Short mmCIF file of C-alpha atoms in Angstrom, two decimals:
data_model
loop_
_atom_site.label_atom_id
_atom_site.label_comp_id
_atom_site.label_asym_id
_atom_site.label_seq_id
_atom_site.Cartn_x
_atom_site.Cartn_y
_atom_site.Cartn_z
CA MET D 1 -93.73 31.88 -71.50
CA VAL D 2 -91.57 30.86 -68.62
CA ALA D 3 -88.27 33.06 -68.53
CA LYS D 4 -85.05 31.42 -69.04
CA HIS D 5 -82.67 32.05 -66.12
CA LYS D 6 -78.80 31.61 -66.53
CA PRO D 7 -77.15 29.79 -63.84
CA LYS D 8 -75.41 32.22 -61.17
CA ALA D 9 -71.87 32.42 -61.69
CA ARG D 10 -69.79 30.91 -59.02
CA ALA D 11 -67.59 33.36 -57.27
CA GLN D 12 -64.29 33.29 -59.51
CA SER D 13 -60.61 32.77 -57.38
CA PRO D 14 -57.79 34.92 -57.92
CA ASN D 15 -56.09 34.16 -61.45
CA ARG D 16 -58.20 31.61 -62.12
CA GLY D 17 -56.92 31.14 -65.74
CA VAL D 18 -53.52 30.24 -64.47
CA LEU D 19 -55.44 27.56 -62.34
CA GLY D 20 -56.96 26.22 -65.59
CA LEU D 21 -53.68 25.86 -67.32
CA VAL D 22 -52.08 24.28 -64.19
CA CYS D 23 -55.22 22.00 -64.01
CA GLU D 24 -54.67 21.19 -68.01
CA TYR D 25 -50.92 20.60 -67.85
CA ALA D 26 -51.51 18.32 -64.88
CA VAL D 27 -54.02 16.18 -66.57
CA ASN D 28 -51.91 15.93 -69.66
CA ALA D 29 -48.73 14.98 -67.94
CA LEU D 30 -50.29 12.42 -66.16
CA ALA D 31 -51.99 11.08 -69.04
CA ARG D 32 -49.15 10.71 -71.17
CA VAL D 33 -47.08 8.68 -68.64
CA ASP D 34 -49.99 6.54 -66.59
CA GLY D 35 -52.16 6.40 -69.68
CA ARG D 36 -54.88 8.28 -67.64
CA ALA D 37 -55.11 11.03 -64.87
CA SER D 38 -55.95 9.80 -61.70
CA GLY D 39 -57.72 11.95 -59.31
CA LEU D 40 -55.35 11.01 -56.66
CA LYS D 41 -52.25 12.11 -58.37
CA PHE D 42 -53.97 14.91 -59.98
CA ASN D 43 -54.84 16.28 -56.66
CA LYS D 44 -51.39 16.06 -55.39
CA LEU D 45 -49.71 17.32 -58.48
CA VAL D 46 -51.78 20.62 -58.56
CA CYS D 47 -51.17 20.85 -54.86
CA GLU D 48 -47.50 20.57 -55.39
CA VAL D 49 -47.58 23.37 -58.25
CA HIS D 50 -49.56 25.42 -56.24
CA GLU D 51 -47.05 25.10 -53.48
CA ILE D 52 -44.18 25.55 -55.86
CA MET D 53 -45.84 28.72 -57.51
CA SER D 54 -46.78 30.10 -53.95
CA HIS D 55 -43.10 31.47 -53.51
CA ALA D 56 -42.58 32.47 -57.00
CA THR D 57 -41.34 36.33 -57.49
CA ASP D 58 -43.60 36.79 -60.44
CA HIS D 59 -47.22 37.49 -58.76
CA ALA D 60 -48.50 36.44 -61.93
CA PHE D 61 -47.72 32.85 -61.60
CA ARG D 62 -49.08 32.67 -58.04
CA PHE D 63 -53.01 31.35 -57.96
CA ALA D 64 -55.66 30.14 -55.58
CA LEU D 65 -56.63 26.72 -55.14
CA PRO D 66 -59.51 25.60 -53.22
CA ARG D 67 -58.88 22.52 -51.47
CA ARG D 68 -59.01 20.76 -47.99
CA TRP D 69 -57.24 17.97 -46.41
CA TYR D 70 -59.21 14.76 -46.68
CA LEU D 71 -58.95 11.11 -46.83
CA TYR D 72 -55.81 10.64 -48.71
CA GLY D 73 -54.12 14.53 -48.34
CA GLU D 74 -55.38 17.57 -49.81
CA VAL D 75 -57.92 17.39 -52.46
CA VAL D 76 -58.99 19.97 -55.01
CA ASP D 77 -62.85 21.06 -54.17
CA ALA D 78 -64.51 19.60 -57.51
CA ALA D 79 -67.48 22.36 -56.77
CA GLN D 80 -65.31 24.91 -57.09
CA VAL D 81 -63.55 23.89 -60.26
CA TRP D 82 -66.45 22.57 -61.96
CA ASN D 83 -65.51 24.50 -65.49
CA ILE D 84 -62.05 23.12 -65.52
CA VAL D 85 -61.86 19.53 -64.57
CA ARG D 86 -64.48 17.14 -63.74
CA PHE D 87 -63.89 14.10 -61.30
CA GLN D 88 -65.48 11.01 -62.89
CA HIS D 89 -66.11 9.97 -59.50
CA PRO D 90 -65.96 12.68 -56.91
CA ASP D 91 -67.17 10.52 -54.13
CA ASP D 92 -64.18 8.22 -54.74
CA GLU D 93 -60.97 10.20 -53.77
CA PHE D 94 -58.73 6.97 -54.35
CA GLY D 95 -60.48 5.56 -57.64
CA THR D 96 -61.64 8.40 -59.74
CA ASN D 97 -59.72 9.92 -62.95
CA VAL D 98 -59.80 13.34 -63.97
CA ASP D 99 -61.04 14.95 -67.49
CA ILE D 100 -60.61 18.41 -68.63
CA VAL D 101 -63.50 20.41 -69.36
CA PRO D 102 -63.13 22.29 -72.68
CA GLY D 103 -63.34 25.90 -73.07
CA GLY D 104 -62.47 26.64 -69.29
CA PRO D 105 -60.59 29.46 -68.02
CA ARG D 106 -56.94 29.87 -69.25
CA SER D 107 -54.00 32.22 -69.01
CA ARG D 108 -50.27 32.04 -69.92
CA PRO D 109 -48.25 34.42 -68.14
CA ASP D 110 -44.91 34.94 -69.71
CA GLY D 111 -42.56 31.80 -69.11
CA PHE D 112 -44.98 30.25 -66.92
CA ALA D 113 -46.16 27.51 -69.39
CA ASP D 114 -42.51 26.20 -69.67
CA GLU D 115 -41.97 25.94 -65.84
CA LEU D 116 -45.51 24.34 -65.52
CA GLY D 117 -44.41 21.98 -68.14
CA ARG D 118 -40.98 21.16 -66.34
CA ILE D 119 -42.87 20.58 -62.94
CA THR D 120 -45.60 18.37 -64.16
CA LYS D 121 -43.64 16.24 -66.32
CA GLU D 122 -40.96 15.54 -63.56
CA PHE D 123 -44.03 14.81 -60.77
CA ALA D 124 -45.68 12.37 -63.46
CA VAL D 125 -42.30 10.44 -64.21
CA LYS D 126 -40.93 10.21 -60.70
CA TYR D 127 -44.26 8.78 -59.26
CA ARG D 128 -45.08 6.87 -62.20
CA GLY D 129 -47.48 3.81 -61.96
CA PRO D 130 -49.32 2.37 -58.89
CA GLU D 131 -45.81 2.00 -57.27
CA GLY D 132 -45.19 6.11 -57.12
CA ILE D 133 -48.67 6.33 -54.89
CA GLU D 134 -46.78 5.48 -51.49
CA PRO D 135 -43.86 7.55 -52.03
CA MET D 136 -46.22 10.72 -53.38
CA LEU D 137 -48.13 10.09 -50.35
CA ARG D 138 -45.12 10.37 -47.86
CA HIS D 139 -44.02 13.17 -49.66
CA HIS D 140 -47.35 14.99 -49.72
CA TYR D 141 -47.95 14.31 -46.04
CA GLU D 142 -44.65 16.09 -45.17
CA ARG D 143 -47.08 19.27 -45.33
CA ALA D 144 -49.84 17.72 -43.23
CA PRO D 145 -50.98 20.09 -40.48
CA TYR D 146 -50.74 17.09 -38.00
CA PRO D 147 -48.21 14.51 -37.28
CA PHE D 148 -50.83 12.37 -36.66
CA GLN D 149 -51.79 12.24 -40.41
CA ARG D 150 -48.16 10.97 -40.99
CA GLY D 151 -48.67 8.31 -38.68
CA PHE D 152 -52.00 7.35 -40.06
CA LEU D 153 -50.54 7.24 -43.58
CA HIS D 154 -47.72 5.01 -41.96
CA TRP D 155 -50.39 2.42 -40.28
CA SER D 156 -52.75 2.54 -43.47
CA GLN D 157 -49.76 1.79 -45.65
CA LEU D 158 -48.22 -0.95 -43.39
CA THR D 159 -51.29 -2.56 -42.60
CA ARG D 160 -52.76 -2.77 -46.14
CA GLY D 161 -49.56 -3.86 -47.43
CA ILE D 162 -49.59 -6.78 -45.13
CA ILE D 163 -53.25 -7.62 -45.44
CA ASN D 164 -52.77 -7.26 -49.58
CA GLY D 165 -49.50 -9.43 -49.61
CA TYR D 166 -47.02 -6.89 -50.65
CA ASN D 167 -45.37 -7.12 -47.09
CA GLN D 168 -44.61 -9.76 -44.63
CA ASP D 169 -46.58 -9.74 -41.47
CA ASP D 170 -44.79 -7.89 -38.92
CA THR D 171 -46.74 -7.80 -35.49
CA ASP D 172 -43.86 -5.65 -33.85
CA ALA D 173 -44.12 -2.73 -36.71
CA VAL D 174 -47.72 -2.79 -36.35
CA ALA D 175 -47.92 -2.52 -32.66
CA LYS D 176 -45.46 0.36 -32.71
CA ALA D 177 -47.48 2.09 -35.67
CA PHE D 178 -50.40 1.65 -33.39
CA THR D 179 -48.37 3.15 -30.43
CA ARG D 180 -47.60 6.20 -32.72
CA LEU D 181 -51.19 6.84 -33.72
CA GLU D 182 -52.23 6.75 -30.26
CA GLY D 183 -49.30 9.22 -28.95
CA GLU D 184 -49.67 11.75 -31.80
CA TYR D 185 -53.24 12.22 -31.71
CA PRO D 186 -54.48 15.79 -32.15
CA VAL D 187 -56.59 16.30 -29.08
CA ASP D 188 -57.61 19.76 -30.08
CA LEU D 189 -59.54 19.21 -33.34
CA ASP D 190 -62.79 18.01 -31.81
CA GLU D 191 -63.29 16.69 -28.37
CA ARG D 192 -66.16 14.48 -29.56
CA LEU D 193 -63.29 12.85 -31.65
CA THR D 194 -60.97 12.40 -29.34
CA THR D 195 -63.15 10.63 -26.72
CA ALA D 196 -64.21 8.64 -29.72
CA PHE D 197 -60.65 7.67 -30.52
CA ASN D 198 -59.81 6.94 -27.24
CA ARG D 199 -62.41 4.69 -26.55
CA LEU D 200 -61.54 2.71 -29.94
CA THR D 201 -57.92 2.49 -29.09
CA LEU D 202 -58.33 1.60 -25.58
CA TYR D 203 -60.42 -1.16 -27.20
CA LEU D 204 -58.16 -2.20 -29.74
CA GLY D 205 -55.17 -2.13 -27.99
CA PRO D 206 -54.73 -5.49 -26.55
CA SER D 207 -55.94 -6.84 -29.74
CA VAL D 208 -53.27 -5.08 -31.66
CA GLN D 209 -50.42 -5.52 -29.12
CA GLU D 210 -50.98 -9.30 -28.62
CA ARG D 211 -51.93 -10.10 -32.31
CA ARG D 212 -50.50 -13.21 -33.53
CA PHE D 213 -48.05 -13.78 -36.50
CA GLY D 214 -50.20 -14.06 -39.62
CA ASP D 215 -53.52 -13.53 -38.02
CA LEU D 216 -54.34 -11.21 -40.91
CA ARG D 217 -58.06 -11.17 -40.65
CA GLY D 218 -57.71 -9.60 -37.13
CA LEU D 219 -55.53 -7.18 -38.72
CA ASP D 220 -58.05 -6.51 -41.54
CA ARG D 221 -60.75 -5.94 -39.00
CA GLN D 222 -58.33 -3.67 -36.76
CA GLU D 223 -57.70 -1.89 -40.22
CA ARG D 224 -61.43 -1.22 -41.08
CA VAL D 225 -62.54 0.19 -37.64
CA ILE D 226 -59.72 2.79 -37.59
CA TRP D 227 -60.46 3.38 -40.90
CA ASP D 228 -64.20 4.27 -40.19
CA PHE D 229 -62.57 6.95 -37.38
CA TRP D 230 -60.24 8.19 -40.00
CA LYS D 231 -63.51 8.80 -42.40
CA ALA D 232 -65.24 10.77 -39.22
CA PHE D 233 -61.97 12.57 -38.41
CA CYS D 234 -61.09 13.68 -42.11
CA LEU D 235 -64.40 15.58 -42.31
CA PHE D 236 -63.58 17.48 -39.24
CA LEU D 237 -60.13 18.11 -40.38
CA SER D 238 -61.26 19.44 -43.68
CA VAL D 239 -63.50 22.07 -41.69
CA LYS D 240 -60.39 23.22 -39.96
CA HIS D 241 -57.72 22.73 -42.66
CA ASN D 242 -58.55 24.06 -45.85
CA SER D 243 -57.38 26.88 -48.33
CA ASP D 244 -59.32 29.26 -50.54
CA GLU D 245 -62.60 27.81 -49.76
CA PRO D 246 -65.73 30.26 -49.76
CA ARG D 247 -67.25 30.50 -46.31
CA ASP D 248 -70.48 29.17 -47.17
CA GLU D 249 -68.62 25.87 -48.37
CA VAL D 250 -66.68 25.56 -45.25
CA GLU D 251 -70.08 25.76 -43.38
CA ARG D 252 -71.53 23.26 -45.61
CA PHE D 253 -68.39 20.81 -44.52
CA ARG D 254 -68.91 21.60 -40.72
CA LYS D 255 -72.76 20.98 -41.00
CA HIS D 256 -71.88 17.26 -43.05
CA ALA D 257 -68.81 16.60 -40.64
CA GLU D 258 -71.78 17.12 -37.68
CA VAL D 259 -74.57 14.86 -39.16
CA GLU D 260 -71.41 12.15 -39.86
CA LEU D 261 -70.21 12.20 -36.51
CA VAL D 262 -73.62 11.50 -35.03
CA ALA D 263 -73.60 8.48 -37.25
CA TYR D 264 -70.01 7.47 -36.65
CA GLN D 265 -70.85 7.61 -32.63
CA ARG D 266 -73.64 5.40 -33.30
CA ARG D 267 -71.68 2.84 -35.13
CA LEU D 268 -68.71 3.04 -32.73
CA VAL D 269 -70.71 2.47 -29.62
CA THR D 270 -72.73 -0.34 -31.41
CA PHE D 271 -69.56 -2.03 -32.20
CA LEU D 272 -68.05 -1.60 -29.06
CA GLU D 273 -70.70 -3.03 -27.03
CA ARG D 274 -71.01 -5.92 -29.37
CA GLU D 275 -67.14 -6.57 -29.22
CA TYR D 276 -67.21 -6.11 -25.32
CA LEU D 277 -70.45 -8.52 -24.96
CA ASP D 278 -68.73 -11.06 -27.10
CA GLU D 279 -65.61 -11.26 -25.04
CA PRO D 280 -65.84 -13.90 -22.28
CA ARG D 281 -67.47 -12.42 -19.19
CA SER D 282 -66.24 -12.68 -15.57
CA ALA D 283 -68.34 -12.34 -12.75
CA GLN D 284 -66.70 -9.29 -11.76
CA ASP D 285 -67.41 -7.36 -14.98
CA ALA D 286 -70.57 -5.68 -14.17
CA GLU D 287 -70.16 -5.54 -10.70
CA GLY D 288 -66.23 -5.53 -9.94
CA PRO D 289 -63.87 -3.11 -10.62
CA SER D 290 -64.75 0.34 -10.28
CA ALA D 291 -68.38 -0.33 -10.12
CA GLN D 292 -69.01 2.09 -7.30
CA VAL D 293 -67.67 4.89 -9.64
CA ALA D 294 -69.80 3.64 -12.56
CA THR D 295 -72.81 4.33 -9.95
CA ALA D 296 -71.47 7.89 -9.29
CA LEU D 297 -70.98 8.60 -12.94
CA ALA D 298 -74.94 7.93 -13.31
CA ASP D 299 -75.68 10.73 -11.21
CA GLY D 300 -73.27 12.93 -13.20
CA ILE D 301 -75.13 12.23 -16.30
CA ILE D 302 -78.28 12.92 -14.51
CA ARG D 303 -77.12 16.42 -13.36
CA ALA D 304 -75.71 16.94 -17.06
CA LEU D 305 -79.29 15.96 -18.32
CA THR D 306 -80.94 18.49 -15.64
CA ASP D 307 -78.32 21.62 -16.32
CA GLY D 308 -77.33 21.15 -19.79
CA PHE D 309 -80.53 21.46 -21.56
CA MET L 1 -116.98 16.10 -13.78
CA ALA L 2 -115.26 15.29 -10.17
CA SER L 3 -112.12 12.84 -10.31
CA GLU L 4 -111.29 10.81 -7.73
CA THR L 5 -107.55 9.88 -6.85
CA HIS L 6 -105.84 6.96 -5.37
CA TYR L 7 -102.10 6.99 -4.74
CA ALA L 8 -99.86 4.96 -2.13
CA LEU L 9 -95.92 4.59 -1.62
CA ASP L 10 -94.04 2.05 -0.09
CA THR L 11 -90.31 1.53 -0.04
CA ASN L 12 -90.37 -0.07 -3.49
CA VAL L 13 -93.07 0.95 -5.79
CA VAL L 14 -95.10 4.28 -6.34
CA VAL L 15 -98.27 3.83 -7.24
CA ALA L 16 -100.19 6.19 -9.19
CA ALA L 17 -103.82 6.40 -10.68
CA THR L 18 -106.75 8.53 -11.04
CA ILE L 19 -110.54 8.04 -12.34
CA GLY L 20 -111.81 10.88 -14.76
CA PRO L 21 -112.68 11.56 -18.07
CA ALA L 22 -109.52 10.19 -19.13
CA GLU L 23 -109.98 6.78 -18.14
CA ARG L 24 -111.19 6.05 -21.60
CA LEU L 25 -107.71 6.16 -22.76
CA TRP L 26 -105.95 4.87 -19.50
CA PRO L 27 -108.10 3.25 -17.08
CA ASN L 28 -105.80 1.17 -15.11
CA TRP L 29 -102.88 1.31 -12.48
CA CYS L 30 -99.30 1.86 -13.17
CA LYS L 31 -96.43 0.92 -11.21
CA PHE L 32 -93.10 2.94 -11.29
CA ASP L 33 -90.03 0.98 -9.62
CA ALA L 34 -88.38 3.82 -7.76
CA THR L 35 -85.77 1.90 -6.35
CA GLU L 36 -83.55 1.14 -9.21
CA PRO L 37 -81.61 4.20 -10.11
CA ASP L 38 -82.06 3.43 -13.92
CA THR L 39 -85.57 3.33 -13.44
CA ARG L 40 -85.90 6.64 -12.63
CA PHE L 41 -86.48 7.18 -16.32
CA VAL L 42 -89.00 4.67 -17.10
CA PRO L 43 -88.15 2.47 -20.11
CA SER L 44 -89.26 4.81 -23.12
CA LEU L 45 -87.67 7.32 -25.32
CA VAL L 46 -86.02 8.86 -22.12
CA ARG L 47 -83.65 5.85 -21.75
CA GLU L 48 -82.48 6.36 -24.97
CA GLU L 49 -81.84 10.08 -24.39
CA PHE L 50 -80.20 9.10 -20.84
CA TYR L 51 -77.55 6.83 -23.04
CA ALA L 52 -76.95 9.22 -25.35
CA VAL L 53 -76.12 11.83 -23.35
CA ALA L 54 -74.05 9.48 -21.35
CA GLU L 55 -72.19 8.71 -24.45
CA GLY L 56 -72.35 11.73 -26.61
CA VAL L 57 -74.23 10.53 -29.41
CA GLY L 58 -76.36 13.25 -31.02
CA THR L 59 -75.08 16.00 -28.61
CA THR L 60 -72.81 18.82 -29.46
CA ARG L 61 -70.58 17.91 -26.30
CA PRO L 62 -68.86 14.52 -25.55
CA GLY L 63 -70.89 12.38 -23.16
CA ILE L 64 -70.15 11.57 -19.51
CA ILE L 65 -68.90 8.25 -20.10
CA ASP L 66 -66.88 9.26 -23.03
CA LEU L 67 -64.94 11.92 -21.28
CA VAL L 68 -64.31 9.99 -18.52
CA ILE L 69 -62.81 7.20 -20.38
CA SER L 70 -61.13 9.37 -22.80
CA ASP L 71 -59.61 11.55 -19.85
CA THR L 72 -58.39 8.49 -17.83
CA LEU L 73 -56.56 6.87 -20.87
CA ILE L 74 -55.06 10.32 -21.28
CA ALA L 75 -54.06 10.25 -17.75
CA ILE L 76 -52.74 6.74 -17.88
CA ARG L 77 -50.50 7.51 -20.97
CA LEU L 78 -49.11 10.63 -19.09
CA GLY L 79 -48.21 8.76 -16.08
CA THR L 80 -46.41 5.69 -17.56
CA SER L 81 -43.69 5.22 -14.36
CA VAL L 82 -45.78 7.35 -11.50
CA PRO L 83 -49.43 8.77 -11.58
CA PRO L 84 -49.87 12.07 -13.43
CA SER L 85 -49.80 15.04 -11.66
CA ASP L 86 -52.77 17.56 -11.63
CA ALA L 87 -50.77 19.90 -13.50
CA ALA L 88 -49.89 17.53 -16.34
CA LEU L 89 -53.53 16.73 -16.64
CA ALA L 90 -54.44 20.49 -16.57
CA GLY L 91 -52.43 20.83 -19.24
CA LYS L 92 -54.63 18.59 -21.25
CA GLY L 93 -57.68 20.41 -20.21
CA ILE L 94 -58.57 17.89 -17.47
CA THR L 95 -59.80 20.03 -14.25
CA GLY L 96 -62.68 20.42 -11.93
CA ASN L 97 -64.95 17.63 -11.98
CA ARG L 98 -63.44 16.12 -14.84
CA LEU L 99 -60.28 15.77 -12.79
CA GLU L 100 -62.08 14.42 -9.91
CA LYS L 101 -63.60 11.62 -11.50
CA VAL L 102 -60.41 10.65 -13.11
CA ARG L 103 -58.33 10.63 -9.65
CA LEU L 104 -61.21 8.72 -8.47
CA LEU L 105 -60.79 6.16 -10.75
CA LEU L 106 -56.69 6.24 -10.87
CA LEU L 107 -56.97 5.85 -7.04
CA ASP L 108 -59.19 2.85 -7.70
CA PHE L 109 -56.90 1.16 -10.11
CA SER L 110 -53.97 2.01 -8.18
CA ARG L 111 -55.63 0.24 -5.18
CA GLN L 112 -56.29 -3.05 -7.11
CA SER L 113 -52.79 -3.07 -8.40
CA GLY L 114 -50.91 -2.60 -4.95
CA GLY L 115 -49.60 0.57 -6.29
CA TRP L 116 -49.30 2.68 -9.44
CA ASP L 117 -48.84 0.38 -12.50
CA ALA L 118 -49.96 2.03 -16.11
CA ARG L 119 -50.15 -1.41 -17.90
CA LYS L 120 -52.72 -2.40 -15.34
CA ALA L 121 -54.61 0.63 -14.89
CA ARG L 122 -55.04 0.49 -18.53
CA ALA L 123 -56.59 -2.94 -18.55
CA LEU L 124 -58.62 -2.31 -15.83
CA LEU L 125 -59.89 0.94 -17.67
CA ARG L 126 -61.02 -1.72 -20.08
CA ASP L 127 -62.67 -3.75 -17.95
CA PHE L 128 -64.31 -0.68 -16.67
CA GLU L 129 -65.89 0.00 -20.12
CA LYS L 130 -66.56 -3.63 -20.81
CA GLY L 131 -68.58 -3.28 -16.93
CA TYR L 132 -70.53 -0.35 -18.65
CA ALA L 133 -71.53 -2.07 -21.66
CA ILE L 134 -72.51 -4.76 -19.86
CA ARG L 135 -74.82 -2.96 -17.43
CA LYS L 136 -76.34 -0.96 -20.33
CA ALA L 137 -76.94 -4.35 -22.35
CA ASP L 138 -78.91 -5.66 -18.82
CA PHE L 139 -80.49 -2.64 -18.45
CA PHE L 140 -81.91 -2.89 -21.79
CA GLN L 141 -82.97 -6.64 -21.52
CA ARG L 142 -84.89 -5.70 -18.31
CA HIS L 143 -86.69 -2.78 -20.04
CA PRO L 144 -87.37 -3.66 -23.86
CA VAL L 145 -88.89 -0.83 -26.23
CA ASN L 146 -92.33 -1.16 -26.53
CA THR L 147 -93.19 -0.34 -29.86
CA SER L 148 -96.71 -0.90 -30.38
CA LEU L 149 -97.76 3.08 -30.38
CA ASP L 150 -100.69 2.62 -32.70
CA THR L 151 -103.31 5.38 -31.59
CA LYS L 152 -103.37 9.20 -32.72
CA SER L 153 -103.08 10.06 -28.87
CA CYS L 154 -100.17 7.83 -28.65
CA ALA L 155 -98.64 9.39 -31.99
CA ALA L 156 -99.25 13.08 -30.67
CA ILE L 157 -97.66 12.21 -27.09
CA GLN L 158 -94.37 10.79 -29.08
CA SER L 159 -94.38 13.95 -31.28
CA LYS L 160 -94.53 16.21 -28.37
CA LEU L 161 -91.74 14.30 -26.39
CA SER L 162 -89.37 14.16 -29.56
CA THR L 163 -89.62 18.19 -29.58
CA LEU L 164 -89.70 18.56 -25.94
CA VAL L 165 -86.89 16.16 -24.80
CA PRO L 166 -83.86 18.08 -26.30
CA ASN L 167 -85.27 21.42 -25.34
CA GLY L 168 -87.06 21.12 -21.98
CA GLY L 169 -85.30 23.63 -20.01
CA GLN L 170 -83.77 23.67 -16.57
CA SER L 171 -86.10 20.94 -15.22
CA TRP L 172 -85.58 18.44 -18.14
CA ILE L 173 -85.24 15.35 -15.98
CA ARG L 174 -88.27 16.05 -14.04
CA ASP L 175 -90.54 16.73 -16.99
CA CYS L 176 -88.91 13.86 -18.96
CA GLU L 177 -89.74 11.40 -15.78
CA ILE L 178 -93.30 12.25 -15.67
CA LEU L 179 -93.51 12.24 -19.66
CA ALA L 180 -91.74 8.71 -19.64
CA GLN L 181 -94.38 7.41 -17.40
CA VAL L 182 -97.15 8.86 -19.57
CA ASN L 183 -95.36 7.24 -22.74
CA HIS L 184 -95.26 4.17 -20.91
CA ILE L 185 -98.84 4.51 -19.60
CA LEU L 186 -99.88 4.80 -23.43
CA HIS L 187 -98.01 1.76 -24.32
CA THR L 188 -99.19 -0.23 -21.99
CA GLY L 189 -102.67 1.38 -21.27
CA THR L 190 -102.56 0.76 -17.69
CA LEU L 191 -103.16 4.25 -16.04
CA ASP L 192 -105.49 7.22 -16.53
CA GLY L 193 -103.52 10.72 -16.78
CA LEU L 194 -102.94 11.99 -13.22
CA PHE L 195 -99.80 11.80 -11.64
CA VAL L 196 -98.72 11.60 -7.91
CA THR L 197 -95.24 12.92 -7.51
CA GLU L 198 -92.89 13.56 -4.58
CA ASP L 199 -91.22 16.39 -5.97
CA GLU L 200 -93.59 19.30 -5.02
CA HIS L 201 -91.36 22.00 -5.64
CA HIS L 202 -91.14 21.30 -9.38
CA ILE L 203 -94.51 20.48 -9.83
CA GLY L 204 -95.35 23.56 -8.00
CA ARG L 205 -93.39 25.73 -10.65
CA HIS L 206 -94.17 23.69 -13.82
CA ALA L 207 -97.46 22.18 -13.50
CA LYS L 208 -98.97 24.38 -16.06
CA ARG L 209 -96.33 23.29 -18.41
CA ILE L 210 -96.35 19.57 -18.03
CA LEU L 211 -100.11 19.24 -18.21
CA GLN L 212 -100.02 21.24 -21.50
CA PHE L 213 -97.16 18.85 -22.73
CA THR L 214 -98.70 15.69 -21.35
CA VAL L 215 -102.11 16.17 -21.89
CA ILE L 216 -102.71 14.65 -18.34
CA ARG L 217 -105.55 16.04 -16.53
CA GLY L 218 -103.97 16.82 -13.38
CA ILE L 219 -101.04 16.20 -10.91
CA ARG L 220 -101.12 15.33 -7.52
CA ASP L 221 -98.26 15.50 -4.91
CA LEU L 222 -98.05 12.96 -2.29
CA ASN L 223 -99.52 15.26 0.22
CA GLY L 224 -102.56 15.34 -1.80
CA ARG L 225 -102.22 18.64 -3.34
CA PHE L 226 -103.67 19.16 -6.84
CA TYR L 227 -102.42 21.09 -9.54
#
């Protein structure tokens, strides 16, 4: 007879019962106002409660929240709260809804539930409906570790608003948002990401700066390739900027980020080559400007191969 | 069994061949173009590795091309009205060899623009990257990948290449050159497994390992010494 093994219990964070109650109140408050608890709002609301409670004088109100910075701000680590909430589509940060897992840990320190009810209700009402998402994200990103993240949010909201018809096209504003992105990029995150970002923006620069009014197809294309970079960027962001995550979980993030970076680099190189080769070619392109430097670089690569492996 | 080796060198082509037990597999001659810098890496897996290192794909550090373009763009952003100082560049981590390359490019851009012009420099850097893409595409067009590996021997070499290439040690490039030739020969079936090389120093040190990796019968340098 095969012995039945109980699944290994996951390491429990401090004040898990309080976290359970926070999640339950967050889901209920959002559901009461919006008719559903979207994962996007749930994450931001729980982070907001955590931020407020981390300054509470009563330590019983404080709790650990396993989370990391990702595509749309901070997200609660679904794997660490598996017995409290369930994300219906955990891979779709923007589109998923959240359900409460019945029977999860709950604890109610004196006076906590009233305070929690007030905070969650205010948040749900303030950011009601789809129109509440934009201000909610802007508020949330005030705590972002890098100005670049706020710059990206601005770029993303601006360009998507134009592409989807919510805003009038504004070539100057888009060009300024792009310049801001370039200026605020955090070069210390990972050098490979920095080089990728710089090569991408070097290519995109003229097409963003000189885009004609109404060329939404071009804008859509620019937005997509920058978003592709953002996905790779956020994986490394989550490795460096996370809280209350177990060490092995962070290591898992890191491994995943490395795999995805290789894939992204290949996509980027392919994209850049295709785009450059599609541009009109002048006789000087291959042999003209700085061709001598390019030849010298080949030797540099050979040396790198020889010395580095 | 005795083996007889023929080799020759002119300004353009190194030709190597041998006759011996391995001729069943690779009976003919192989030409290795030594004049074109890129073909120091015979078209094979190695060329992919060359460009992967250039672009940082699959490596744990940025590629050379990546760094040069990125560093130069950072320098151009820093120097809006005048070229950036070395101290400013050092503040961004651009020093040593990296600084040298950036300076070379900035100088070139200034010369082409008739003085420092950040906007023009950026456009010229973009042309530089475009030129790189064109040269790379041209090289790949001249040397298409041969994917007709179908024998067990070929697969074995391929497998050894794939494990050796990232971990080949100090003399990686020389080993790759030789391995690449083996690979090329296996593709084309044009040469017995004996090589002629001009690099006596390397062969002297690593002959045993190369023989082991490549399963070739022997190596001969240009002075006729057999390993």
